Coordinates of C-alpha atoms in Angstrom, one line a residue:
M211 CA -54.6 95.7 154.7
T212 CA -53.2 95.6 158.1
T213 CA -55.3 92.8 160.1
L214 CA -56.1 92.9 163.6
H215 CA -53.3 90.3 164.5
D216 CA -50.6 92.7 162.5
T217 CA -52.0 95.5 165.2
L218 CA -51.4 93.4 167.9
S219 CA -48.1 92.3 166.8
A220 CA -47.0 96.0 166.7
L221 CA -47.5 96.4 170.5
P222 CA -44.5 96.1 173.2
R223 CA -44.7 92.5 174.2
V224 CA -42.8 90.8 176.7
R225 CA -43.1 86.5 176.4
L226 CA -43.9 85.2 179.6
A227 CA -46.5 82.8 178.8
H228 CA -46.4 79.1 177.4
L229 CA -48.6 79.7 174.4
P230 CA -50.9 78.4 172.7
T231 CA -52.6 76.7 175.7
P232 CA -54.2 73.5 174.9
V233 CA -58.1 73.3 173.9
E234 CA -59.2 69.9 175.2
P235 CA -62.4 67.6 174.5
L236 CA -64.4 66.9 177.8
D237 CA -65.7 63.8 176.6
R238 CA -66.0 62.0 180.0
L239 CA -68.2 65.4 181.7
R240 CA -70.2 65.2 178.5
A241 CA -71.4 61.7 178.9
H242 CA -71.7 62.2 182.9
L243 CA -74.1 65.0 181.7
G244 CA -75.7 63.4 178.8
A245 CA -75.0 66.4 176.8
A246 CA -75.8 67.0 173.4
P247 CA -73.5 69.9 172.5
R248 CA -69.7 69.0 172.0
L249 CA -67.9 70.2 175.2
W250 CA -64.3 71.9 175.3
I251 CA -61.9 73.6 177.9
K252 CA -59.3 76.2 177.1
R253 CA -56.2 75.4 179.3
D254 CA -54.9 78.6 180.7
D255 CA -54.3 77.0 183.8
C256 CA -51.1 76.0 181.8
T257 CA -49.7 79.3 180.9
G258 CA -46.7 78.1 182.9
L259 CA -45.0 81.3 184.7
G260 CA -45.7 80.9 188.6
M261 CA -47.6 77.9 188.3
G262 CA -50.0 79.6 185.2
G263 CA -53.1 81.4 184.9
N264 CA -55.0 83.8 182.9
K265 CA -53.4 86.9 184.0
V266 CA -50.0 86.1 182.4
R267 CA -51.2 87.1 179.1
K268 CA -52.5 90.3 180.0
L269 CA -48.9 90.7 181.9
E270 CA -47.0 90.4 178.7
F271 CA -48.5 93.6 177.6
V272 CA -48.5 95.4 180.9
M273 CA -44.9 94.4 182.0
A274 CA -43.7 95.6 178.7
E275 CA -45.0 99.1 179.5
A276 CA -43.0 99.0 182.9
L277 CA -40.0 98.0 181.0
A278 CA -40.1 100.8 178.4
Q279 CA -40.6 103.1 181.2
G280 CA -37.9 102.1 182.7
A281 CA -39.4 100.7 185.9
D282 CA -37.1 98.8 188.4
S283 CA -39.8 97.9 190.6
V284 CA -43.9 97.2 190.5
V285 CA -46.5 97.5 192.7
S286 CA -49.8 95.9 192.7
G287 CA -52.7 94.7 194.9
G288 CA -55.2 92.2 195.7
V289 CA -56.6 89.5 198.3
V290 CA -54.4 86.9 200.3
Q291 CA -55.4 84.4 197.6
S292 CA -55.1 86.5 194.6
N293 CA -53.9 85.0 191.2
H294 CA -53.1 88.1 189.9
I295 CA -50.7 89.3 192.7
R296 CA -49.1 85.8 192.4
Q297 CA -48.7 86.2 188.7
T298 CA -47.5 89.7 189.1
A299 CA -44.8 88.3 191.7
A300 CA -43.6 85.6 189.0
A301 CA -43.2 87.8 186.6
A302 CA -41.2 90.3 188.4
A303 CA -39.0 87.8 189.7
K304 CA -38.7 86.5 186.0
L305 CA -37.8 89.9 184.5
G306 CA -35.7 91.4 187.5
L307 CA -38.1 93.8 189.0
E308 CA -38.7 94.4 192.8
C309 CA -42.4 93.5 193.8
H310 CA -44.3 95.4 196.5
L311 CA -47.9 94.3 197.1
A312 CA -51.0 95.3 199.2
V313 CA -52.2 92.2 200.5
M314 CA -55.9 92.7 201.5
T315 CA -57.0 90.2 204.3
G316 CA -60.7 89.5 205.7
R317 CA -62.6 89.7 202.7
V318 CA -63.5 86.0 203.0
P319 CA -65.1 84.9 206.4
K320 CA -64.8 81.7 208.1
V321 CA -61.4 80.7 206.7
D322 CA -59.1 77.6 206.9
P323 CA -56.6 78.2 210.0
D324 CA -53.8 78.5 207.5
Y325 CA -55.6 80.6 204.6
N326 CA -53.4 83.4 205.1
D327 CA -50.0 81.3 205.1
T328 CA -50.7 78.6 202.5
G329 CA -51.6 78.8 198.3
N330 CA -51.2 81.8 196.3
I331 CA -49.5 84.1 199.3
L332 CA -47.0 81.4 199.9
L333 CA -46.0 81.5 196.4
D334 CA -45.7 85.2 196.7
R335 CA -43.5 85.2 199.2
L336 CA -41.5 82.7 197.4
F337 CA -41.3 84.7 194.5
G338 CA -39.4 87.3 196.6
A339 CA -42.7 90.1 196.8
H340 CA -42.4 92.4 199.8
C341 CA -46.0 91.8 201.0
V342 CA -47.6 95.0 203.1
M343 CA -51.0 93.3 204.8
L344 CA -54.0 95.5 205.5
D345 CA -57.6 94.8 206.6
W346 CA -60.0 94.5 203.7
K347 CA -62.1 97.4 204.8
A348 CA -59.1 99.6 204.8
D349 CA -58.2 102.4 201.9
R350 CA -55.9 99.8 200.0
N351 CA -55.6 102.7 197.1
A352 CA -54.3 104.9 199.6
V353 CA -51.7 101.8 200.9
I354 CA -50.7 101.5 197.3
A355 CA -50.1 105.1 196.8
S356 CA -47.9 104.9 199.8
L357 CA -45.9 102.1 198.5
I358 CA -45.5 103.9 195.4
D359 CA -44.3 107.2 197.1
G360 CA -41.9 105.2 199.2
L361 CA -40.3 103.8 196.4
R362 CA -40.0 107.2 194.5
A363 CA -38.1 108.7 198.0
R364 CA -36.0 105.9 197.6
G365 CA -35.0 106.8 194.1
R366 CA -36.4 103.9 192.6
K367 CA -38.9 103.6 189.6
P368 CA -41.7 101.9 190.3
Y369 CA -45.1 100.8 187.9
M370 CA -48.3 100.4 188.9
V371 CA -50.0 96.9 187.7
P372 CA -53.6 97.7 187.7
Y373 CA -56.0 95.3 189.7
G374 CA -56.4 92.2 187.9
A375 CA -54.1 93.5 185.2
S376 CA -57.0 94.4 183.9
S377 CA -56.7 97.8 181.8
A378 CA -57.4 98.1 178.0
L379 CA -53.2 97.5 177.8
G380 CA -53.7 93.9 179.5
A381 CA -57.2 93.0 177.8
M382 CA -54.5 93.0 174.7
G383 CA -53.7 89.8 176.1
F384 CA -57.5 88.2 175.8
V385 CA -57.9 89.9 172.4
L386 CA -54.6 87.9 170.9
A387 CA -56.0 84.5 172.9
A388 CA -59.3 85.2 171.1
V389 CA -57.0 85.0 167.8
E390 CA -55.4 82.2 168.9
L391 CA -58.7 80.3 170.4
L392 CA -60.2 80.8 166.2
D393 CA -56.9 79.4 165.0
Q394 CA -57.1 76.2 167.0
A395 CA -60.8 76.0 166.2
R396 CA -59.3 75.6 162.6
A397 CA -56.6 73.4 162.8
L398 CA -59.1 71.0 164.9
G399 CA -61.7 71.2 161.5
T400 CA -64.6 72.8 164.1
R401 CA -66.1 76.3 164.9
F402 CA -66.7 77.2 168.6
T403 CA -70.1 78.6 169.2
H404 CA -70.1 79.5 172.7
V405 CA -67.1 80.6 175.2
V406 CA -67.7 80.6 178.6
H407 CA -65.5 81.5 181.7
A408 CA -65.6 83.4 185.3
S409 CA -65.3 87.0 184.9
G410 CA -64.2 89.4 187.7
S411 CA -61.7 91.8 187.2
A412 CA -63.0 92.7 183.5
G413 CA -60.0 92.3 181.6
T414 CA -60.2 88.9 180.6
Q415 CA -64.0 88.9 179.3
A416 CA -63.5 92.5 177.9
G417 CA -60.5 91.0 175.6
L418 CA -62.5 88.2 174.4
A419 CA -65.2 90.2 173.3
V420 CA -63.1 92.5 171.3
G421 CA -61.4 89.9 169.5
L422 CA -64.4 87.9 169.1
A423 CA -66.6 90.8 168.1
A424 CA -63.9 91.9 165.4
L425 CA -63.0 88.2 163.9
A426 CA -65.9 85.8 165.0
P427 CA -68.9 87.9 165.7
E428 CA -71.1 84.6 165.3
T429 CA -69.4 83.1 168.6
E430 CA -71.1 84.2 172.1
L431 CA -69.2 84.8 175.2
I432 CA -70.5 84.5 178.3
G433 CA -69.1 85.8 181.4
L434 CA -70.1 84.3 185.1
D435 CA -70.1 86.7 187.9
I436 CA -68.3 85.0 190.6
D437 CA -67.9 88.5 192.5
A438 CA -72.1 88.4 193.5
E439 CA -71.8 92.1 191.8
P440 CA -72.7 91.3 188.4
E441 CA -73.6 94.8 187.4
R442 CA -70.4 96.2 188.7
V443 CA -69.0 93.7 186.4
A444 CA -70.7 94.3 183.7
R445 CA -69.7 98.1 183.8
D446 CA -65.9 97.4 184.3
V447 CA -65.9 95.0 181.1
T448 CA -67.6 97.3 178.9
R449 CA -65.7 100.0 179.8
V450 CA -62.4 98.2 179.2
A451 CA -63.8 96.5 176.1
R452 CA -64.2 100.1 174.6
E453 CA -61.1 101.3 175.4
A454 CA -59.4 98.4 174.1
A455 CA -61.4 98.4 171.0
A456 CA -60.4 102.2 170.7
M457 CA -56.7 101.0 170.8
L458 CA -57.1 98.6 167.9
G459 CA -59.9 100.6 165.9
V460 CA -62.5 98.1 165.9
S461 CA -66.1 97.9 167.0
L462 CA -68.3 95.8 169.5
H463 CA -71.5 94.5 168.9
D464 CA -74.9 94.7 170.9
R465 CA -74.0 91.0 171.9
S466 CA -70.8 91.4 172.9
I467 CA -70.8 91.8 176.6
T468 CA -72.7 89.2 178.7
V469 CA -72.7 88.9 182.4
V470 CA -74.6 85.9 183.7
P471 CA -75.2 86.2 187.6
G472 CA -76.1 83.3 190.3
Y473 CA -73.0 81.3 190.2
A474 CA -71.0 83.3 193.2
G475 CA -73.2 82.4 195.9
D476 CA -73.3 84.4 199.2
G477 CA -70.1 86.3 198.0
Y478 CA -66.2 86.4 196.8
G479 CA -64.5 83.4 197.8
L480 CA -67.4 81.9 199.7
P481 CA -67.9 78.0 199.0
T482 CA -71.3 77.0 196.7
D483 CA -72.7 73.6 196.6
G484 CA -72.2 74.2 192.5
M485 CA -68.7 74.9 193.1
L486 CA -68.0 71.8 195.1
E487 CA -69.6 69.6 192.8
A488 CA -67.7 71.0 190.0
V489 CA -64.2 71.0 191.6
R490 CA -64.9 67.1 192.0
L491 CA -66.5 66.3 188.9
G492 CA -63.7 68.5 187.1
A493 CA -61.2 66.5 189.2
R494 CA -62.7 62.7 188.8
L495 CA -64.0 62.9 185.4
E496 CA -61.3 65.1 183.3
G497 CA -58.2 65.2 186.0
L498 CA -58.6 68.9 186.2
V499 CA -57.7 70.9 189.3
L500 CA -59.9 74.1 189.7
D501 CA -59.8 76.6 192.2
P502 CA -63.1 77.2 194.2
V503 CA -62.6 81.0 194.0
Y504 CA -62.9 81.6 190.0
A505 CA -62.5 78.7 187.9
G506 CA -64.8 76.4 190.4
K507 CA -67.3 78.4 190.1
G508 CA -67.1 78.9 186.7
F509 CA -66.9 75.5 186.0
A510 CA -70.3 75.3 187.9
G511 CA -71.7 77.6 185.8
F512 CA -70.9 76.2 182.9
I513 CA -72.1 72.6 183.6
D514 CA -75.5 74.3 185.1
L515 CA -76.0 75.9 181.3
V516 CA -75.3 72.6 179.8
R517 CA -77.8 71.1 181.9
Q518 CA -80.3 73.9 181.2
G519 CA -80.2 73.0 177.8
R520 CA -78.2 76.6 176.8
F521 CA -76.5 74.9 174.3
A522 CA -77.8 72.7 171.1
M523 CA -76.9 69.6 169.3
G524 CA -74.4 70.8 166.8
D525 CA -72.8 73.6 169.4
N526 CA -69.5 73.5 170.4
A527 CA -69.0 75.0 173.9
V528 CA -65.8 76.0 175.3
F529 CA -65.2 76.7 178.8
W530 CA -61.9 78.8 179.5
H531 CA -59.9 77.6 182.5
T532 CA -58.5 80.4 184.1
G533 CA -56.2 78.6 186.2
G534 CA -55.7 79.3 190.1
A535 CA -55.0 76.2 191.2
P536 CA -52.8 77.2 194.4
A537 CA -55.9 78.4 196.1
L538 CA -57.1 75.3 196.4
F539 CA -55.0 74.4 199.0
A540 CA -56.3 77.2 201.0
Y541 CA -59.5 75.9 201.2
R542 CA -58.5 72.1 202.1
S543 CA -61.0 71.7 204.7
L544 CA -63.7 71.6 202.3
F545 CA -62.6 68.7 200.2
G546 CA -61.0 66.5 203.1

């Protein structure tokens, strides 16, 4: 009988990430919070390539498709401090592909003076990406289409990497990640009852939803909206999850998709008191580096759920660290 792992193994994949990433207890945080459940963290900030992050898992499948199609260049888009385009640029450098990025400025107001020159954007350029800067309100899809047309006119073979690498194909990286987490739970002699993470472009949550629905439907997956667009995030996660499930021939269940609002504050990339506390607690109690945009707000939500009593005695709740450390330097005034 063909297993889910067999089906995933048959898909084209280029190995880019350091896997498996560690699962570690958060015992000092647990003691600080006086928490009844055991608290854990899944360290996808340790995927290695380009300073790591969750997008590397997705890019293993997306870049494999690019290579299979004979691409010699990739095109993608994101904001100045996008973790996705930084990891895409690193993957392209590793694979010898030219990288062209539509980089959107102005989404986050009142930024540090060097916001547009440090953090992720600094690494994009260091990895050799060709960055076209445009205003957030501009037609970004038209700019990306123009980049693709220009490359084709020069005889190149570009491949479009979707925003966040969050297609059904990219989600395969997180279906496989669910398999990895369950293997680690067995090795630890425990069962993870809840998995919590920051949710934005949909692919991470969609893949985990499919994998857990197929292999551990009793595990609750909780996505925390960091875009201040919970309805949009939930729609995107549902769409990508259904497409990914169809690719694998598995079924979702009624509890598969949960997107919790309330942790984004006034908008994407804007600081919140909860995020500031979470970043400091993670650093000072557990030696973690959490970015202010994704993992920091996600960790704030995780801490809040613990304080609310969402997890009971005997539960094992995992926070999935999605990476993003370079963006912290673009927000240095918040932590000075």
